[in-house]
Tab-separated table of C-alpha atoms in Angstrom:
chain	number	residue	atom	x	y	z
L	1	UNK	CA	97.806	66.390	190.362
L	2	UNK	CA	95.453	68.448	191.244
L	3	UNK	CA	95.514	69.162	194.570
L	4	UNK	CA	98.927	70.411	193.633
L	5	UNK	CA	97.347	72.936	191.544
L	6	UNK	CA	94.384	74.064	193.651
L	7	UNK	CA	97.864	75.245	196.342
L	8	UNK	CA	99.184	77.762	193.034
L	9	UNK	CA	97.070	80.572	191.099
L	10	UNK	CA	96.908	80.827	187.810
L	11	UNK	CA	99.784	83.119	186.928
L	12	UNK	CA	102.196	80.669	188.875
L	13	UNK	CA	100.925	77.451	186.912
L	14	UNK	CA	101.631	79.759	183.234
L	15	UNK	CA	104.591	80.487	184.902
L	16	UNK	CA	104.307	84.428	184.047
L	17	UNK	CA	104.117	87.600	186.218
L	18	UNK	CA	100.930	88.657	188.150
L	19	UNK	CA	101.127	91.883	186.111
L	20	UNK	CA	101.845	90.121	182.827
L	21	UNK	CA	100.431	91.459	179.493
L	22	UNK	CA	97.097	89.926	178.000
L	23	UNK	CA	99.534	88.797	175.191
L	24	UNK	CA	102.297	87.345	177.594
L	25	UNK	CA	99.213	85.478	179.028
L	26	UNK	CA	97.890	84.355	175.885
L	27	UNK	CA	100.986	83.201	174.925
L	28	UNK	CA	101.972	81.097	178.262
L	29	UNK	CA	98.782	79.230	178.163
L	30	UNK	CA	99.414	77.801	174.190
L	31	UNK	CA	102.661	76.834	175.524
L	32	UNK	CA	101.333	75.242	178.907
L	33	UNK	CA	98.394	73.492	177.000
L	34	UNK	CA	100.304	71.993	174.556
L	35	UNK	CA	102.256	70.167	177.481
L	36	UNK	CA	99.366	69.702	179.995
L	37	UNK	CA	96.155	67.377	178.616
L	38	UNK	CA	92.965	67.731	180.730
L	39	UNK	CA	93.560	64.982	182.728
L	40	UNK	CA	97.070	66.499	183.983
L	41	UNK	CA	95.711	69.143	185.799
């Protein structure tokens, strides 16, 4: 799993724009986190 993730930024993995809000942000990662554990990434 991860080398999947070192081959996308950050914005792709929250699935939000590159010019995406602080809050948008914010908001993406809660969701994404409550999916993804530590060991899935």
């Amino acid at each position: 799993a991860y080398s999947s993730c070192a081959e996308r930024n950050y914005y792709q993995m929250l699935g939000v724009a590159e010019n995406a809000s602080r809050d948008e942000i914010k908001k993406a990662f809660h969701l994404v986190s409550d999916c993804w554990g530590p060991l899935d990434l």
